Amino acid sequence: MTLSDFSDFIGGRFFGYDQPGSASFSQISVGPSLVCEGSVAFILTNNEAMAWRQIILARKSGAAAVVSKVPPYFETISCILVEDVFDALCRAGNYFRRRLNAKVIAVTGTVGKTTTKDLLAAMLAKKYKTACSPGNMNTTSGLVYSMSLMKGDEEMAVVELGAGKGPDIEILSRIARPDMGIITNIGEAHLDKFGSKENVLAEKMRIFDSARDGFAAFLNGDDPLLGAVTDIRGVKPLFFHSSDYPHPLPFAGEHFRTDVAAAAAVARYLGVTDEQIKAAVSNFVPVMGRCSRLCVGDIKVIFDCYNANPLSMRAALDLLSECEGRKVAVLGDMLELGATAPELHDEIGGYAASRPVDEIVCIGELAENICRSATNCGFPKECCTWYPNLEAFLAAMDKHIHRGDTVLLKASNAMHFEKILYQIRAAQENKV
């Protein structure tokens, strides 16, 4: 598609500079860090000064044109001027979806989306030419960007749909128009937006709103809410269970078994053999930040700080419990849980107290509830400590983490627990 044709498709007005309207482009970009030579950069900010800065950066990075609500304040780059950049982005997504011949499989759920997506892509690649959205590109901009990277000749395309607020999944489903959908589970996440797990279920089920005729729906039969679903737009769901994959996992974390089972269910449905599935699993490495196991000098670290909710917090504590030696759980705030946040942190405190760990350290305003609940449930007070913020813990870290320990770092990404990992690494390097 040429720049001028693309402008017409997304409802914009094209103003050429050094790129004539007949010039073609390679892909879109949805943020300054993703701009590449020949791409069309969508300027998504509503701040005019910030938009101008991003336009300049796009030009320096070799973008063919920008899509913007505000024109460049001087002529340096071709511009597609639109009234609503987000609406234009959705229209672009419709274009990229139309050019795909692949079956599109969309994955959503409270936890396990990215791991399931990547596992399924690895399995399908054993039989088909397969595309997969990179990383955790599960927002509207991430989905459209991912689809723009696809060549159009793939047989299978696996994408991830995330929900931070309604109506995210509805919009993403209209763009992806999946042939198949997977829901990994329903948990307490984004309750500040959705209010209850039942509302989370309703939002996640919207993955099938714009699914193509003849779609297949794969649901986690071990999940109480998903297991009760009997009909989706006249289609009977197909259920998977963690026990469906009985083979040993080559990576730590039994909670990953459900992700493997979900991916395997779809792969088998599409004709991938059990031998091919097992080969894909044997070579799979989970994404960094999701129960990643690291050796930092004499200390073993389980780093799980991409995000946090009660489901993933319990799974991380279970993984720590399986380890040998002295075990330290460093737990931080689980964010975006709404009015139920204190109660849900209380529940995690009780769960942590029931695990065979030696020390619990809690960091953050909400995490105080974890500490108080753990001691109320019988965990030794001298082995359970609360710090109001990360800086206070970092100043006292040597009191809690010692040589030979296995340390779990688990919190929402906004708590910046990667700083703890950096300090552990620096401390170990200074000892060498």
CSV table of C-alpha atoms in Angstrom, one decimal, residues 54-387:
chain,number,residue,atom,x,y,z
A,54,GLN,CA,8.0,12.5,18.7
A,55,ILE,CA,7.6,13.7,15.1
A,56,ILE,CA,11.2,15.0,15.2
A,57,LEU,CA,12.5,11.7,16.6
A,58,ALA,CA,10.5,9.7,14.0
A,59,ARG,CA,12.2,11.8,11.3
A,60,LYS,CA,15.7,11.2,12.8
A,61,SER,CA,14.9,7.4,12.9
A,62,GLY,CA,14.1,7.3,9.2
A,63,ALA,CA,10.3,7.0,9.4
A,64,ALA,CA,8.6,7.4,6.0
A,65,ALA,CA,5.7,9.4,7.5
A,66,VAL,CA,3.8,10.1,10.7
A,67,VAL,CA,0.2,9.8,11.6
A,68,SER,CA,-0.7,12.7,13.9
A,69,LYS,CA,-3.5,14.8,15.2
A,70,VAL,CA,-1.2,17.9,15.0
A,71,PRO,CA,0.9,18.7,11.9
A,72,PRO,CA,4.7,19.2,12.1
A,73,TYR,CA,5.4,22.8,13.0
A,74,PHE,CA,7.8,22.8,10.1
A,75,GLU,CA,8.0,20.6,7.1
A,76,THR,CA,10.5,17.8,7.8
A,77,ILE,CA,8.5,14.7,7.2
A,78,SER,CA,5.4,13.5,5.4
A,79,CYS,CA,2.3,13.6,7.6
A,80,ILE,CA,-1.1,11.8,7.6
A,81,LEU,CA,-3.3,14.2,9.5
A,82,VAL,CA,-6.2,12.6,11.3
A,83,GLU,CA,-8.8,13.8,13.8
A,84,ASP,CA,-8.3,10.7,16.1
A,85,VAL,CA,-5.0,8.9,16.1
A,86,PHE,CA,-6.4,5.9,18.0
A,87,ASP,CA,-9.3,5.5,15.6
A,88,ALA,CA,-6.8,5.7,12.7
A,89,LEU,CA,-4.7,3.0,14.4
A,90,CYS,CA,-7.7,0.7,14.7
A,91,ARG,CA,-8.4,1.2,11.0
A,92,ALA,CA,-4.8,0.3,10.2
A,93,GLY,CA,-5.3,-2.8,12.2
A,94,ASN,CA,-8.2,-3.7,10.0
A,95,TYR,CA,-6.0,-3.3,6.9
A,96,PHE,CA,-3.2,-5.5,8.3
A,97,ARG,CA,-5.8,-8.2,9.3
A,98,ARG,CA,-7.3,-8.2,5.8
A,99,ARG,CA,-4.0,-9.0,4.2
A,100,LEU,CA,-3.4,-12.1,6.5
A,101,ASN,CA,-4.1,-15.5,5.0
A,102,ALA,CA,-3.2,-17.2,8.3
A,103,LYS,CA,-5.5,-18.6,10.9
A,104,VAL,CA,-5.4,-16.2,13.8
A,105,ILE,CA,-5.3,-17.6,17.3
A,106,ALA,CA,-5.8,-15.0,20.1
A,107,VAL,CA,-4.8,-15.6,23.7
A,108,THR,CA,-6.1,-13.8,26.8
A,109,GLY,CA,-6.5,-14.5,30.5
A,110,THR,CA,-5.4,-13.1,33.9
A,111,VAL,CA,-2.0,-14.8,33.9
A,112,GLY,CA,-0.1,-16.9,31.5
A,113,LYS,CA,-1.0,-15.1,28.3
A,114,THR,CA,2.5,-14.4,27.0
A,115,THR,CA,3.8,-17.8,28.0
A,116,THR,CA,0.9,-19.6,26.4
A,117,LYS,CA,1.2,-17.5,23.2
A,118,ASP,CA,4.9,-18.2,22.9
A,119,LEU,CA,4.5,-21.9,23.7
A,120,LEU,CA,1.8,-22.3,21.1
A,121,ALA,CA,3.8,-20.5,18.4
A,122,ALA,CA,6.8,-22.8,19.1
A,123,MET,CA,4.5,-25.9,18.8
A,124,LEU,CA,2.8,-24.7,15.6
A,125,ALA,CA,6.2,-23.8,14.0
A,126,LYS,CA,6.9,-27.5,14.0
A,127,LYS,CA,4.3,-27.9,11.3
A,128,TYR,CA,3.3,-24.5,9.9
A,129,LYS,CA,4.8,-21.2,8.9
A,130,THR,CA,3.9,-19.3,12.0
A,131,ALA,CA,4.0,-15.6,13.1
A,132,CYS,CA,3.8,-14.5,16.7
A,133,SER,CA,3.4,-11.1,18.3
A,134,PRO,CA,6.6,-10.2,20.1
A,135,GLY,CA,6.9,-10.0,23.9
A,136,ASN,CA,3.7,-8.9,25.6
A,137,MET,CA,2.4,-6.7,22.8
A,138,ASN,CA,-1.2,-7.1,24.0
A,139,THR,CA,-2.7,-3.5,23.8
A,140,THR,CA,-4.4,-2.1,20.7
A,141,SER,CA,-1.2,-0.4,19.6
A,142,GLY,CA,0.8,-3.5,20.4
A,143,LEU,CA,-1.6,-5.8,18.4
A,144,VAL,CA,-1.6,-3.5,15.4
A,145,TYR,CA,2.2,-3.2,15.4
A,146,SER,CA,2.5,-6.9,15.7
A,147,MET,CA,0.2,-7.5,12.8
A,148,SER,CA,2.1,-5.0,10.7
A,149,LEU,CA,5.2,-7.1,11.1
A,150,MET,CA,3.6,-10.2,9.6
A,151,LYS,CA,4.3,-10.8,5.9
A,152,GLY,CA,0.9,-12.1,4.9
A,153,ASP,CA,2.1,-15.6,3.8
A,154,GLU,CA,2.0,-17.2,7.2
A,155,GLU,CA,-0.2,-20.2,7.8
A,156,MET,CA,-0.7,-19.4,11.6
A,157,ALA,CA,-0.6,-16.2,13.6
A,158,VAL,CA,-0.7,-16.2,17.4
A,159,VAL,CA,-1.5,-12.9,19.1
A,160,GLU,CA,-2.1,-11.8,22.7
A,161,LEU,CA,-5.0,-9.7,23.9
A,162,GLY,CA,-4.8,-7.8,27.2
A,163,ALA,CA,-7.4,-6.0,29.3
A,164,GLY,CA,-6.5,-3.1,31.5
A,165,LYS,CA,-9.8,-1.4,31.3
A,166,GLY,CA,-13.0,-2.0,29.4
A,167,PRO,CA,-13.7,-2.2,26.5
A,168,ASP,CA,-10.2,-3.3,25.6
A,169,ILE,CA,-11.0,-6.9,24.6
A,170,GLU,CA,-14.0,-5.8,22.5
A,171,ILE,CA,-11.7,-3.5,20.5
A,172,LEU,CA,-8.9,-6.0,20.2
A,173,SER,CA,-11.3,-8.7,19.0
A,174,ARG,CA,-12.6,-6.5,16.2
A,175,ILE,CA,-9.1,-6.0,15.0
A,176,ALA,CA,-7.8,-9.6,15.4
A,177,ARG,CA,-11.1,-11.3,14.3
A,178,PRO,CA,-9.7,-14.6,15.6
A,179,ASP,CA,-10.3,-18.0,14.2
A,180,MET,CA,-9.6,-19.5,17.6
A,181,GLY,CA,-9.4,-18.1,21.1
A,182,ILE,CA,-7.8,-19.2,24.3
A,183,ILE,CA,-8.6,-18.0,27.8
A,184,THR,CA,-6.0,-19.2,30.3
A,185,ASN,CA,-7.8,-18.3,33.6
A,186,ILE,CA,-9.8,-15.7,35.4
A,187,GLY,CA,-8.2,-14.1,38.5
A,188,GLU,CA,-8.2,-11.0,40.6
A,189,ALA,CA,-6.6,-8.5,38.3
A,190,HIS,CA,-7.6,-5.0,37.3
A,191,LEU,CA,-10.3,-5.1,39.9
A,192,ASP,CA,-10.1,-1.3,40.2
A,193,LYS,CA,-11.6,-1.3,36.7
A,194,PHE,CA,-13.8,-4.4,36.6
A,195,GLY,CA,-14.9,-4.7,40.3
A,196,SER,CA,-15.2,-8.5,40.4
A,197,LYS,CA,-13.9,-11.7,38.9
A,198,GLU,CA,-17.3,-12.2,37.2
A,199,ASN,CA,-16.8,-8.9,35.4
A,200,VAL,CA,-13.3,-10.0,34.5
A,201,LEU,CA,-14.8,-13.1,33.0
A,202,ALA,CA,-17.3,-11.1,31.0
A,203,GLU,CA,-14.5,-8.9,29.6
A,204,LYS,CA,-12.3,-11.8,28.7
A,205,MET,CA,-15.1,-13.6,27.0
A,206,ARG,CA,-15.4,-10.7,24.6
A,207,ILE,CA,-12.4,-12.2,22.8
A,208,PHE,CA,-15.0,-14.2,20.9
A,209,ASP,CA,-17.3,-11.2,20.1
A,210,SER,CA,-15.7,-10.7,16.6
A,211,ALA,CA,-14.4,-14.2,16.1
A,212,ARG,CA,-14.9,-15.6,12.6
A,213,ASP,CA,-17.6,-18.0,11.8
A,214,GLY,CA,-16.7,-21.5,12.7
A,215,PHE,CA,-14.3,-20.3,15.5
A,216,ALA,CA,-13.0,-22.7,18.2
A,217,ALA,CA,-12.9,-21.7,21.9
A,218,PHE,CA,-10.4,-23.2,24.3
A,219,LEU,CA,-11.1,-22.6,28.0
A,220,ASN,CA,-9.3,-23.7,31.2
A,221,GLY,CA,-11.5,-26.4,32.6
A,222,ASP,CA,-9.7,-26.2,35.9
A,223,ASP,CA,-10.9,-22.6,36.4
A,224,PRO,CA,-14.3,-22.5,38.3
A,225,LEU,CA,-15.7,-19.6,36.2
A,226,LEU,CA,-14.5,-20.8,32.8
A,227,GLY,CA,-15.4,-24.4,33.6
A,228,ALA,CA,-19.0,-23.4,34.0
A,229,VAL,CA,-19.3,-21.9,30.5
A,230,THR,CA,-21.4,-24.0,28.2
A,231,ASP,CA,-22.1,-21.9,25.1
A,232,ILE,CA,-20.3,-19.1,23.3
A,233,ARG,CA,-22.3,-17.7,20.4
A,234,GLY,CA,-23.8,-21.1,19.8
A,235,VAL,CA,-20.3,-22.8,19.9
A,236,LYS,CA,-19.5,-25.4,22.6
A,237,PRO,CA,-16.2,-24.6,24.2
A,238,LEU,CA,-13.3,-27.0,24.3
A,239,PHE,CA,-11.7,-27.5,27.7
A,240,PHE,CA,-8.1,-28.1,28.6
A,241,HIS,CA,-6.8,-29.2,32.0
A,242,SER,CA,-3.3,-28.9,33.5
A,243,SER,CA,-3.3,-32.8,33.8
A,244,ASP,CA,-3.5,-33.0,30.0
A,245,TYR,CA,0.3,-32.6,29.8
A,246,PRO,CA,1.7,-35.2,32.1
A,247,HIS,CA,5.3,-35.0,31.0
A,248,PRO,CA,8.1,-33.3,33.1
A,249,LEU,CA,8.6,-29.6,32.4
A,250,PRO,CA,12.1,-28.6,31.5
A,251,PHE,CA,11.7,-25.3,33.4
A,252,ALA,CA,10.8,-24.5,36.9
A,253,GLY,CA,7.2,-23.7,38.0
A,254,GLU,CA,4.4,-26.2,38.0
A,255,HIS,CA,2.0,-23.3,37.3
A,256,PHE,CA,3.4,-23.2,33.8
A,257,ARG,CA,1.8,-26.7,33.2
A,258,THR,CA,-1.6,-25.0,32.6
A,259,ASP,CA,0.0,-22.8,29.9
A,260,VAL,CA,1.6,-25.8,28.3
A,261,ALA,CA,-1.7,-27.7,28.4
A,262,ALA,CA,-3.5,-24.8,26.8
A,263,ALA,CA,-1.0,-24.5,24.0
A,264,ALA,CA,-0.9,-28.2,23.4
A,265,ALA,CA,-4.7,-28.4,23.2
A,266,VAL,CA,-4.8,-26.0,20.3
A,267,ALA,CA,-1.7,-27.5,18.6
A,268,ARG,CA,-3.3,-31.0,18.7
A,269,TYR,CA,-6.5,-29.5,17.3
A,270,LEU,CA,-4.5,-28.2,14.4
A,271,GLY,CA,-2.7,-31.5,13.7
A,272,VAL,CA,0.6,-31.1,15.5
A,273,THR,CA,1.8,-34.4,16.8
A,274,ASP,CA,2.6,-35.2,20.5
A,275,GLU,CA,6.3,-35.7,19.5
A,276,GLN,CA,6.4,-32.2,17.9
A,277,ILE,CA,4.7,-30.7,21.0
A,278,LYS,CA,7.1,-32.3,23.4
A,279,ALA,CA,10.1,-31.2,21.2
A,280,ALA,CA,8.8,-27.6,21.3
A,281,VAL,CA,8.4,-27.6,25.1
A,282,SER,CA,11.8,-29.1,25.7
A,283,ASN,CA,13.5,-26.2,24.0
A,284,PHE,CA,11.2,-23.5,25.5
A,285,VAL,CA,12.6,-20.8,27.8
A,286,PRO,CA,10.0,-18.6,29.6
A,287,VAL,CA,10.2,-14.8,29.2
A,288,MET,CA,12.5,-13.0,31.5
A,289,GLY,CA,10.6,-11.6,34.5
A,290,ARG,CA,8.1,-14.4,34.8
A,291,CYS,CA,9.5,-16.7,37.5
A,292,SER,CA,13.0,-16.4,35.9
A,293,ARG,CA,15.6,-18.3,37.9
A,294,LEU,CA,18.9,-16.6,38.2
A,295,CYS,CA,22.2,-17.4,40.0
A,296,VAL,CA,23.7,-14.1,41.2
A,297,GLY,CA,27.0,-15.1,42.8
A,298,ASP,CA,26.2,-17.3,45.9
A,299,ILE,CA,22.5,-16.3,45.8
A,300,LYS,CA,19.7,-17.8,43.8
A,301,VAL,CA,17.0,-15.4,42.7
A,302,ILE,CA,13.5,-16.1,41.4
A,303,PHE,CA,12.6,-12.9,39.6
A,304,ASP,CA,8.9,-12.5,38.9
A,305,CYS,CA,8.1,-8.8,38.6
A,306,TYR,CA,6.4,-8.3,35.3
A,307,ASN,CA,3.1,-8.1,37.1
A,308,ALA,CA,1.4,-9.3,40.2
A,309,ASN,CA,-2.0,-10.5,41.3
A,310,PRO,CA,-3.2,-13.1,43.8
A,311,LEU,CA,-3.0,-16.0,41.2
A,312,SER,CA,0.6,-15.2,40.2
A,313,MET,CA,1.7,-14.4,43.8
A,314,ARG,CA,0.5,-17.8,45.0
A,315,ALA,CA,2.2,-19.6,42.1
A,316,ALA,CA,5.5,-17.8,42.8
A,317,LEU,CA,5.3,-18.7,46.5
A,318,ASP,CA,4.7,-22.3,45.5
A,319,LEU,CA,7.8,-22.2,43.3
A,320,LEU,CA,9.9,-20.8,46.1
A,321,SER,CA,8.6,-23.6,48.4
A,322,GLU,CA,10.0,-26.2,46.1
A,323,CYS,CA,13.6,-24.9,46.5
A,324,GLU,CA,16.2,-26.2,48.8
A,325,GLY,CA,18.1,-24.3,51.5
A,326,ARG,CA,17.1,-21.0,53.2
A,327,LYS,CA,14.2,-19.4,51.4
A,328,VAL,CA,13.3,-15.7,51.5
A,329,ALA,CA,10.1,-14.2,50.1
A,330,VAL,CA,10.4,-10.5,49.2
A,331,LEU,CA,6.8,-9.5,48.4
A,332,GLY,CA,5.6,-6.1,47.3
A,333,ASP,CA,2.3,-4.4,46.5
A,334,MET,CA,-0.1,-6.0,44.0
A,335,LEU,CA,-1.6,-3.0,42.2
A,336,GLU,CA,-4.8,-2.3,40.3
A,337,LEU,CA,-6.9,-4.4,42.7
A,338,GLY,CA,-9.4,-1.7,43.6
A,339,ALA,CA,-11.3,-1.7,46.9
A,340,THR,CA,-10.6,-5.3,47.5
A,341,ALA,CA,-6.8,-4.8,47.6
A,342,PRO,CA,-6.3,-4.9,51.4
A,343,GLU,CA,-8.4,-8.1,51.7
A,344,LEU,CA,-6.5,-9.8,48.8
A,345,HIS,CA,-3.2,-8.8,50.4
A,346,ASP,CA,-4.4,-10.3,53.7
A,347,GLU,CA,-5.1,-13.6,51.9
A,348,ILE,CA,-1.6,-13.7,50.4
A,349,GLY,CA,-0.2,-13.2,53.9
A,350,GLY,CA,-2.1,-16.2,55.1
A,351,TYR,CA,-0.9,-18.2,52.1
A,352,ALA,CA,2.7,-17.2,52.6
A,353,ALA,CA,2.5,-18.2,56.2
A,354,SER,CA,1.4,-21.7,55.1
A,355,ARG,CA,4.4,-22.1,52.8
A,356,PRO,CA,7.7,-23.6,54.0
A,357,VAL,CA,9.7,-20.4,53.7
A,358,ASP,CA,12.2,-19.1,56.3
A,359,GLU,CA,11.7,-15.3,56.0
A,360,ILE,CA,9.1,-13.0,54.6
A,361,VAL,CA,9.9,-9.4,53.7
A,362,CYS,CA,7.0,-7.1,52.7
A,363,ILE,CA,7.5,-3.8,50.9
A,364,GLY,CA,4.9,-1.1,50.2
A,365,GLU,CA,1.8,0.4,51.6
A,366,LEU,CA,-0.5,-2.5,50.6
A,367,ALA,CA,2.1,-5.2,51.5
A,368,GLU,CA,1.8,-4.2,55.2
A,369,ASN,CA,-1.4,-6.3,55.1
A,370,ILE,CA,0.7,-9.3,53.9
A,371,CYS,CA,3.0,-8.9,56.9
A,372,ARG,CA,0.3,-8.4,59.5
A,373,SER,CA,-1.8,-11.3,58.1
A,374,ALA,CA,1.2,-13.7,58.0
A,375,THR,CA,2.1,-13.1,61.6
A,376,ASN,CA,-1.6,-13.4,62.6
A,377,CYS,CA,-1.6,-16.8,60.9
A,378,GLY,CA,1.3,-18.0,63.0
A,379,PHE,CA,4.4,-17.0,61.0
A,380,PRO,CA,7.2,-16.0,63.4
A,381,LYS,CA,7.2,-12.2,64.0
A,382,GLU,CA,11.0,-12.0,64.1
A,383,CYS,CA,11.1,-13.5,60.6
A,384,CYS,CA,8.5,-11.2,59.0
A,385,THR,CA,9.4,-7.6,58.3
A,386,TRP,CA,7.6,-4.7,56.6
A,387,TYR,CA,9.2,-1.7,54.9
